[in-house]
């Protein structure tokens, strides 16, 4: 970029580095016959009844704005859904905002709580958008790496070591993208104690909550004393296979939510109306489809994780989300080398772990939200690749 | 029926040709355990058969017609509808027989080489049975979906190749 052009760009915005995922997208999308385990979204198409509700909303002329926070009916639906599924209680009128995907909720949350110089501890390996969102809001992201020995869970010791006078909030995401790690009630209680002792806020991204396989999901907001300091972010994308609809939501204490709503009102107006009608149908009649998809993910998880271990790539059984995060250290390659070589030699796309934070180096993220047939073929190809590349 | 048995049945119903080792991984059992379970399900006649869903319209060289026949019958004392149902389903050209609620009693699906052959079956074999009061024959024109399988599926994955 020339000097003149770069002067036009905000200094803050130009701090952002393009996502490492981009490079693999560019490479993989030019090739044919690629099996992609790089996709961070369900392979299911949105259940038909939800699509139908979207059509019907158009037919019935629901083409105008909704209230800023979203249709009250939908917020009431979300409120009782959160109560039934996760024993959380949020007031539909003042403590829930419907957003354009969970992504917008993350952006809104950071803009609502951060002043210049405030630090946010980001638990990594993690979703690529957290740190940039902190930077854009004027804060300073402080990555905190979790490790495989701890099953990629956050521990209270780790958390304590990262806290400074400037720490304002901690971002956690369990079940985790990319590690699939989950945390139990007891483990969260430990962490919550540190958060309360240091008077911090928590942003809890629970977008994968429904895709928890071996236990029931427990939200940190349930722990006594945590509700008032937790901003809970979720949405319809992963559980209901609605990524393209762009519908998320955020819940939290009214004092923070009201600030978020003001920003939302000026910058977004409201979440898409059609998507809100679809989401309402998903809440009312989507449970059976959700369970069906979840069963299928769990079966595919079991298959791919066992396959990785058999071929010599050590891989924990992830408790949630739809990612396996095998270690590729036995091949002696970096995660970048592994992913690039695998793509060129065997046409399988995976995402190198370092993209999700330095602690992800030595691992690759493999999404099993892909048909079983494709997974079987991918396993064959990766096995051939690993055999060839380990002496 | 335990949870694993139901899970195995659901997977097999969707894909009977799934390799045993893959199936075992999916349900988190050993291959031996899965094999044992399947054998037992077969012995109990819970798994009856492993068939394929075929789009015969695309398979050149085999033509045929399918008809669905609504049949009204008089049930018999003691045996009810079972007796007449059996007399119908024993014909090899009859592919399915269901007892229905509503305007008629038995729904019979038959396959023949030509319309004439089907017509002959209805007039000479089916209608002549003592218990059969009336029949209404519908010829099948096109199959869109059968047993949960869409006949012209959209294969293309519409997702972008790599996403965060």
mmCIF file of N, CA and C in Angstrom, chain B residues 64-162:
data_model
loop_
_atom_site.group_PDB
_atom_site.id
_atom_site.type_symbol
_atom_site.label_atom_id
_atom_site.label_comp_id
_atom_site.label_asym_id
_atom_site.label_seq_id
_atom_site.Cartn_x
_atom_site.Cartn_y
_atom_site.Cartn_z
ATOM 1 N N UNK B 64 -41.777 -50.465 -16.026
ATOM 2 C CA UNK B 64 -42.852 -51.078 -15.259
ATOM 3 C C UNK B 64 -43.796 -50.010 -14.789
ATOM 4 N N UNK B 65 -44.931 -50.425 -14.265
ATOM 5 C CA UNK B 65 -45.877 -49.466 -13.697
ATOM 6 C C UNK B 65 -46.186 -49.851 -12.265
ATOM 7 N N UNK B 66 -46.476 -48.814 -11.486
ATOM 8 C CA UNK B 66 -46.837 -49.024 -10.095
ATOM 9 C C UNK B 66 -48.229 -48.442 -9.890
ATOM 10 N N UNK B 67 -49.076 -49.175 -9.180
ATOM 11 C CA UNK B 67 -50.408 -48.662 -8.887
ATOM 12 C C UNK B 67 -50.675 -48.779 -7.398
ATOM 13 N N UNK B 68 -51.374 -47.776 -6.858
ATOM 14 C CA UNK B 68 -51.840 -47.841 -5.473
ATOM 15 C C UNK B 68 -53.333 -48.100 -5.544
ATOM 16 N N UNK B 69 -53.769 -49.111 -4.846
ATOM 17 C CA UNK B 69 -55.186 -49.479 -4.923
ATOM 18 C C UNK B 69 -55.827 -49.338 -3.544
ATOM 19 N N UNK B 70 -56.898 -48.550 -3.498
ATOM 20 C CA UNK B 70 -57.667 -48.454 -2.258
ATOM 21 C C UNK B 70 -58.687 -49.591 -2.280
ATOM 22 N N UNK B 71 -58.656 -50.415 -1.256
ATOM 23 C CA UNK B 71 -59.535 -51.586 -1.267
ATOM 24 C C UNK B 71 -60.485 -51.536 -0.069
ATOM 25 N N UNK B 72 -61.796 -51.674 -0.356
ATOM 26 C CA UNK B 72 -62.767 -51.809 0.730
ATOM 27 C C UNK B 72 -63.098 -53.277 0.892
ATOM 28 N N UNK B 73 -63.082 -53.752 2.128
ATOM 29 C CA UNK B 73 -63.336 -55.178 2.356
ATOM 30 C C UNK B 73 -64.300 -55.355 3.521
ATOM 31 N N UNK B 74 -64.868 -56.554 3.634
ATOM 32 C CA UNK B 74 -65.640 -56.871 4.849
ATOM 33 C C UNK B 74 -64.757 -57.691 5.768
ATOM 34 N N UNK B 75 -64.515 -57.201 6.967
ATOM 35 C CA UNK B 75 -63.692 -57.965 7.897
ATOM 36 C C UNK B 75 -64.418 -59.223 8.335
ATOM 37 N N UNK B 76 -63.662 -60.237 8.690
ATOM 38 C CA UNK B 76 -64.295 -61.485 9.122
ATOM 39 C C UNK B 76 -64.252 -61.599 10.633
ATOM 40 N N UNK B 77 -65.277 -62.267 11.165
ATOM 41 C CA UNK B 77 -65.316 -62.533 12.596
ATOM 42 C C UNK B 77 -64.013 -63.223 13.022
ATOM 43 N N UNK B 78 -63.541 -62.959 14.212
ATOM 44 C CA UNK B 78 -62.327 -63.547 14.787
ATOM 45 C C UNK B 78 -61.028 -63.007 14.171
ATOM 46 N N UNK B 79 -60.880 -63.111 12.862
ATOM 47 C CA UNK B 79 -59.591 -62.747 12.265
ATOM 48 C C UNK B 79 -59.560 -61.299 11.777
ATOM 49 N N UNK B 80 -60.695 -60.605 11.760
ATOM 50 C CA UNK B 80 -60.741 -59.206 11.348
ATOM 51 C C UNK B 80 -60.234 -59.027 9.929
ATOM 52 N N UNK B 81 -59.300 -58.074 9.775
ATOM 53 C CA UNK B 81 -58.780 -57.786 8.442
ATOM 54 C C UNK B 81 -57.585 -58.660 8.069
ATOM 55 N N UNK B 82 -56.999 -59.319 9.084
ATOM 56 C CA UNK B 82 -55.732 -60.012 8.838
ATOM 57 C C UNK B 82 -55.851 -61.096 7.777
ATOM 58 N N UNK B 83 -56.969 -61.765 7.795
ATOM 59 C CA UNK B 83 -57.160 -62.887 6.875
ATOM 60 C C UNK B 83 -57.192 -62.423 5.425
ATOM 61 N N UNK B 84 -57.984 -61.385 5.175
ATOM 62 C CA UNK B 84 -58.083 -60.911 3.794
ATOM 63 C C UNK B 84 -56.772 -60.233 3.374
ATOM 64 N N UNK B 85 -56.136 -59.539 4.332
ATOM 65 C CA UNK B 85 -54.843 -58.913 4.029
ATOM 66 C C UNK B 85 -53.852 -59.979 3.573
ATOM 67 N N UNK B 86 -53.840 -61.094 4.285
ATOM 68 C CA UNK B 86 -52.896 -62.146 3.928
ATOM 69 C C UNK B 86 -53.182 -62.703 2.532
ATOM 70 N N UNK B 87 -54.476 -62.859 2.239
ATOM 71 C CA UNK B 87 -54.820 -63.394 0.916
ATOM 72 C C UNK B 87 -54.343 -62.444 -0.181
ATOM 73 N N UNK B 88 -54.279 -61.163 0.154
ATOM 74 C CA UNK B 88 -53.803 -60.203 -0.848
ATOM 75 C C UNK B 88 -52.266 -60.165 -0.887
ATOM 76 N N UNK B 89 -51.623 -60.103 0.295
ATOM 77 C CA UNK B 89 -50.164 -59.904 0.235
ATOM 78 C C UNK B 89 -49.386 -61.122 -0.230
ATOM 79 N N UNK B 90 -50.057 -62.284 -0.313
ATOM 80 C CA UNK B 90 -49.359 -63.465 -0.809
ATOM 81 C C UNK B 90 -49.096 -63.423 -2.318
ATOM 82 N N UNK B 91 -49.837 -62.581 -3.027
ATOM 83 C CA UNK B 91 -49.523 -62.415 -4.460
ATOM 84 C C UNK B 91 -48.161 -61.748 -4.603
ATOM 85 N N UNK B 92 -47.251 -62.295 -5.376
ATOM 86 C CA UNK B 92 -45.903 -61.699 -5.463
ATOM 87 C C UNK B 92 -45.893 -60.298 -6.087
ATOM 88 N N UNK B 93 -46.870 -59.988 -6.945
ATOM 89 C CA UNK B 93 -46.880 -58.648 -7.555
ATOM 90 C C UNK B 93 -47.287 -57.561 -6.563
ATOM 91 N N UNK B 94 -47.839 -57.971 -5.410
ATOM 92 C CA UNK B 94 -48.213 -57.000 -4.378
ATOM 93 C C UNK B 94 -46.975 -56.647 -3.556
ATOM 94 N N UNK B 95 -46.636 -55.350 -3.550
ATOM 95 C CA UNK B 95 -45.410 -54.925 -2.861
ATOM 96 C C UNK B 95 -45.664 -54.444 -1.440
ATOM 97 N N UNK B 96 -46.787 -53.773 -1.232
ATOM 98 C CA UNK B 96 -47.101 -53.349 0.133
ATOM 99 C C UNK B 96 -48.587 -53.538 0.400
ATOM 100 N N UNK B 97 -48.912 -53.805 1.645
ATOM 101 C CA UNK B 97 -50.310 -53.831 2.075
ATOM 102 C C UNK B 97 -50.382 -53.170 3.446
ATOM 103 N N UNK B 98 -51.173 -52.113 3.550
ATOM 104 C CA UNK B 98 -51.357 -51.437 4.839
ATOM 105 C C UNK B 98 -52.834 -51.427 5.191
ATOM 106 N N UNK B 99 -53.129 -51.579 6.474
ATOM 107 C CA UNK B 99 -54.502 -51.358 6.948
ATOM 108 C C UNK B 99 -54.623 -49.877 7.297
ATOM 109 N N UNK B 100 -55.671 -49.235 6.745
ATOM 110 C CA UNK B 100 -55.785 -47.787 6.883
ATOM 111 C C UNK B 100 -57.045 -47.399 7.666
ATOM 112 N N UNK B 101 -56.981 -46.220 8.272
ATOM 113 C CA UNK B 101 -58.216 -45.638 8.791
ATOM 114 C C UNK B 101 -58.812 -44.806 7.665
ATOM 115 N N UNK B 102 -60.095 -44.472 7.741
ATOM 116 C CA UNK B 102 -60.664 -43.568 6.738
ATOM 117 C C UNK B 102 -61.590 -44.253 5.753
ATOM 118 N N UNK B 103 -61.613 -43.714 4.526
ATOM 119 C CA UNK B 103 -62.635 -44.068 3.544
ATOM 120 C C UNK B 103 -62.525 -45.494 3.005
ATOM 121 N N UNK B 104 -61.352 -46.084 3.090
ATOM 122 C CA UNK B 104 -61.210 -47.472 2.635
ATOM 123 C C UNK B 104 -60.397 -48.224 3.672
ATOM 124 N N UNK B 105 -60.199 -49.525 3.465
ATOM 125 C CA UNK B 105 -59.594 -50.340 4.515
ATOM 126 C C UNK B 105 -58.132 -50.688 4.259
ATOM 127 N N UNK B 106 -57.868 -51.230 3.058
ATOM 128 C CA UNK B 106 -56.502 -51.670 2.783
ATOM 129 C C UNK B 106 -55.905 -50.819 1.665
ATOM 130 N N UNK B 107 -54.667 -50.422 1.868
ATOM 131 C CA UNK B 107 -53.941 -49.736 0.807
ATOM 132 C C UNK B 107 -52.964 -50.749 0.232
ATOM 133 N N UNK B 108 -53.120 -51.033 -1.049
ATOM 134 C CA UNK B 108 -52.329 -52.092 -1.682
ATOM 135 C C UNK B 108 -51.499 -51.461 -2.791
ATOM 136 N N UNK B 109 -50.206 -51.730 -2.785
ATOM 137 C CA UNK B 109 -49.379 -51.225 -3.875
ATOM 138 C C UNK B 109 -48.916 -52.396 -4.700
ATOM 139 N N UNK B 110 -49.127 -52.309 -6.001
ATOM 140 C CA UNK B 110 -48.669 -53.416 -6.830
ATOM 141 C C UNK B 110 -47.790 -52.929 -7.973
ATOM 142 N N UNK B 111 -46.933 -53.801 -8.417
ATOM 143 C CA UNK B 111 -46.054 -53.473 -9.539
ATOM 144 C C UNK B 111 -46.308 -54.452 -10.663
ATOM 145 N N UNK B 112 -46.409 -53.934 -11.879
ATOM 146 C CA UNK B 112 -46.588 -54.795 -13.049
ATOM 147 C C UNK B 112 -45.733 -54.279 -14.192
ATOM 148 N N UNK B 113 -45.655 -55.057 -15.266
ATOM 149 C CA UNK B 113 -44.854 -54.617 -16.416
ATOM 150 C C UNK B 113 -45.616 -53.570 -17.217
ATOM 151 N N UNK B 114 -46.920 -53.764 -17.350
ATOM 152 C CA UNK B 114 -47.734 -52.839 -18.147
ATOM 153 C C UNK B 114 -49.017 -52.506 -17.378
ATOM 154 N N UNK B 115 -49.716 -51.481 -17.872
ATOM 155 C CA UNK B 115 -51.002 -51.128 -17.262
ATOM 156 C C UNK B 115 -51.985 -52.282 -17.399
ATOM 157 N N UNK B 116 -51.865 -52.963 -18.515
ATOM 158 C CA UNK B 116 -52.769 -54.074 -18.773
ATOM 159 C C UNK B 116 -52.600 -55.163 -17.713
ATOM 160 N N UNK B 117 -51.344 -55.411 -17.407
ATOM 161 C CA UNK B 117 -51.053 -56.441 -16.418
ATOM 162 C C UNK B 117 -51.658 -56.071 -15.058
ATOM 163 N N UNK B 118 -51.541 -54.773 -14.690
ATOM 164 C CA UNK B 118 -52.104 -54.310 -13.426
ATOM 165 C C UNK B 118 -53.631 -54.435 -13.460
ATOM 166 N N UNK B 119 -54.206 -54.006 -14.574
ATOM 167 C CA UNK B 119 -55.666 -54.066 -14.720
ATOM 168 C C UNK B 119 -56.162 -55.503 -14.591
ATOM 169 N N UNK B 120 -55.397 -56.407 -15.151
ATOM 170 C CA UNK B 120 -55.759 -57.824 -15.094
ATOM 171 C C UNK B 120 -55.736 -58.321 -13.652
ATOM 172 N N UNK B 121 -54.713 -57.899 -12.915
ATOM 173 C CA UNK B 121 -54.607 -58.309 -11.518
ATOM 174 C C UNK B 121 -55.817 -57.820 -10.719
ATOM 175 N N UNK B 122 -56.175 -56.546 -10.949
ATOM 176 C CA UNK B 122 -57.283 -55.971 -10.186
ATOM 177 C C UNK B 122 -58.599 -56.676 -10.524
ATOM 178 N N UNK B 123 -58.857 -56.847 -11.814
ATOM 179 C CA UNK B 123 -60.170 -57.396 -12.195
ATOM 180 C C UNK B 123 -60.259 -58.897 -11.946
ATOM 181 N N UNK B 124 -59.170 -59.615 -12.159
ATOM 182 C CA UNK B 124 -59.266 -61.066 -12.064
ATOM 183 C C UNK B 124 -58.850 -61.666 -10.728
ATOM 184 N N UNK B 125 -57.932 -60.989 -10.028
ATOM 185 C CA UNK B 125 -57.454 -61.605 -8.795
ATOM 186 C C UNK B 125 -57.989 -60.892 -7.547
ATOM 187 N N UNK B 126 -57.847 -59.558 -7.564
ATOM 188 C CA UNK B 126 -58.206 -58.809 -6.364
ATOM 189 C C UNK B 126 -59.727 -58.709 -6.178
ATOM 190 N N UNK B 127 -60.428 -58.226 -7.211
ATOM 191 C CA UNK B 127 -61.879 -57.979 -7.096
ATOM 192 C C UNK B 127 -62.671 -59.261 -6.891
ATOM 193 N N UNK B 128 -62.095 -60.364 -7.297
ATOM 194 C CA UNK B 128 -62.843 -61.622 -7.200
ATOM 195 C C UNK B 128 -62.775 -62.243 -5.808
ATOM 196 N N UNK B 129 -61.923 -61.700 -4.953
ATOM 197 C CA UNK B 129 -61.872 -62.227 -3.582
ATOM 198 C C UNK B 129 -63.197 -61.950 -2.888
ATOM 199 N N UNK B 130 -63.680 -62.920 -2.119
ATOM 200 C CA UNK B 130 -64.978 -62.814 -1.452
ATOM 201 C C UNK B 130 -65.155 -61.552 -0.634
ATOM 202 N N UNK B 131 -64.120 -61.238 0.164
ATOM 203 C CA UNK B 131 -64.267 -60.131 1.109
ATOM 204 C C UNK B 131 -64.129 -58.761 0.466
ATOM 205 N N UNK B 132 -63.625 -58.693 -0.756
ATOM 206 C CA UNK B 132 -63.379 -57.391 -1.377
ATOM 207 C C UNK B 132 -64.681 -56.789 -1.906
ATOM 208 N N UNK B 133 -65.001 -55.592 -1.393
ATOM 209 C CA UNK B 133 -66.250 -54.945 -1.812
ATOM 210 C C UNK B 133 -66.036 -54.037 -3.009
ATOM 211 N N UNK B 134 -64.930 -53.260 -2.972
ATOM 212 C CA UNK B 134 -64.669 -52.361 -4.094
ATOM 213 C C UNK B 134 -63.182 -52.010 -4.148
ATOM 214 N N UNK B 135 -62.742 -51.549 -5.316
ATOM 215 C CA UNK B 135 -61.342 -51.122 -5.465
ATOM 216 C C UNK B 135 -61.301 -49.811 -6.240
ATOM 217 N N UNK B 136 -60.322 -48.979 -5.919
ATOM 218 C CA UNK B 136 -60.058 -47.768 -6.700
ATOM 219 C C UNK B 136 -58.577 -47.778 -7.026
ATOM 220 N N UNK B 137 -58.238 -47.772 -8.296
ATOM 221 C CA UNK B 137 -56.834 -47.911 -8.692
ATOM 222 C C UNK B 137 -56.250 -46.568 -9.120
ATOM 223 N N UNK B 138 -55.093 -46.226 -8.538
ATOM 224 C CA UNK B 138 -54.389 -44.994 -8.925
ATOM 225 C C UNK B 138 -53.037 -45.385 -9.485
ATOM 226 N N UNK B 139 -52.729 -44.950 -10.697
ATOM 227 C CA UNK B 139 -51.397 -45.240 -11.233
ATOM 228 C C UNK B 139 -50.408 -44.166 -10.802
ATOM 229 N N UNK B 140 -49.227 -44.618 -10.435
ATOM 230 C CA UNK B 140 -48.207 -43.703 -9.963
ATOM 231 C C UNK B 140 -47.494 -43.095 -11.175
ATOM 232 N N UNK B 141 -47.397 -41.783 -11.202
ATOM 233 C CA UNK B 141 -46.794 -41.128 -12.374
ATOM 234 C C UNK B 141 -45.316 -40.805 -12.175
ATOM 235 N N UNK B 142 -44.971 -40.328 -10.988
ATOM 236 C CA UNK B 142 -43.571 -39.968 -10.760
ATOM 237 C C UNK B 142 -43.264 -40.028 -9.270
ATOM 238 N N UNK B 143 -42.107 -40.571 -8.932
ATOM 239 C CA UNK B 143 -41.695 -40.592 -7.529
ATOM 240 C C UNK B 143 -40.782 -39.402 -7.255
ATOM 241 N N UNK B 144 -41.168 -38.602 -6.261
ATOM 242 C CA UNK B 144 -40.316 -37.482 -5.856
ATOM 243 C C UNK B 144 -39.483 -37.839 -4.622
ATOM 244 N N UNK B 145 -40.126 -38.577 -3.738
ATOM 245 C CA UNK B 145 -39.472 -38.928 -2.484
ATOM 246 C C UNK B 145 -40.022 -40.272 -2.039
ATOM 247 N N UNK B 146 -39.172 -41.156 -1.570
ATOM 248 C CA UNK B 146 -39.617 -42.472 -1.143
ATOM 249 C C UNK B 146 -38.850 -42.859 0.107
ATOM 250 N N UNK B 147 -39.555 -43.250 1.164
ATOM 251 C CA UNK B 147 -38.908 -43.625 2.422
ATOM 252 C C UNK B 147 -37.870 -42.599 2.874
ATOM 253 N N UNK B 148 -38.221 -41.338 2.753
ATOM 254 C CA UNK B 148 -37.318 -40.288 3.220
ATOM 255 C C UNK B 148 -36.198 -39.928 2.263
ATOM 256 N N UNK B 149 -36.156 -40.598 1.104
ATOM 257 C CA UNK B 149 -35.083 -40.313 0.155
ATOM 258 C C UNK B 149 -35.634 -39.479 -1.006
ATOM 259 N N UNK B 150 -35.025 -38.333 -1.245
ATOM 260 C CA UNK B 150 -35.437 -37.472 -2.351
ATOM 261 C C UNK B 150 -34.796 -37.993 -3.634
ATOM 262 N N UNK B 151 -35.593 -38.111 -4.705
ATOM 263 C CA UNK B 151 -35.100 -38.771 -5.915
ATOM 264 C C UNK B 151 -34.177 -37.912 -6.773
ATOM 265 N N UNK B 152 -34.324 -36.606 -6.723
ATOM 266 C CA UNK B 152 -33.386 -35.753 -7.459
ATOM 267 C C UNK B 152 -32.711 -34.827 -6.460
ATOM 268 N N UNK B 153 -31.828 -35.367 -5.645
ATOM 269 C CA UNK B 153 -31.266 -34.534 -4.582
ATOM 270 C C UNK B 153 -30.311 -33.484 -5.139
ATOM 271 N N UNK B 154 -30.247 -32.389 -4.423
ATOM 272 C CA UNK B 154 -29.270 -31.356 -4.760
ATOM 273 C C UNK B 154 -27.980 -31.763 -4.090
ATOM 274 N N UNK B 155 -26.959 -32.053 -4.842
ATOM 275 C CA UNK B 155 -25.732 -32.570 -4.246
ATOM 276 C C UNK B 155 -24.816 -31.480 -3.738
ATOM 277 N N UNK B 156 -24.943 -30.297 -4.289
ATOM 278 C CA UNK B 156 -23.904 -29.301 -4.067
ATOM 279 C C UNK B 156 -23.943 -28.748 -2.631
ATOM 280 N N UNK B 157 -22.791 -28.749 -2.009
ATOM 281 C CA UNK B 157 -22.634 -28.100 -0.717
ATOM 282 C C UNK B 157 -22.529 -26.602 -0.988
ATOM 283 N N UNK B 158 -23.456 -25.844 -0.437
ATOM 284 C CA UNK B 158 -23.479 -24.422 -0.759
ATOM 285 C C UNK B 158 -22.644 -23.570 0.191
ATOM 286 N N UNK B 159 -21.930 -24.218 1.085
ATOM 287 C CA UNK B 159 -21.134 -23.454 2.052
ATOM 288 C C UNK B 159 -19.799 -23.033 1.444
ATOM 289 N N UNK B 160 -19.197 -21.962 1.955
ATOM 290 C CA UNK B 160 -17.863 -21.610 1.512
ATOM 291 C C UNK B 160 -16.885 -22.618 2.089
ATOM 292 N N UNK B 161 -15.743 -22.790 1.399
ATOM 293 C CA UNK B 161 -14.861 -23.929 1.694
ATOM 294 C C UNK B 161 -14.223 -23.867 3.083
ATOM 295 N N UNK B 162 -13.841 -22.678 3.498
ATOM 296 C CA UNK B 162 -13.198 -22.528 4.800
ATOM 297 C C UNK B 162 -13.820 -21.323 5.490
#
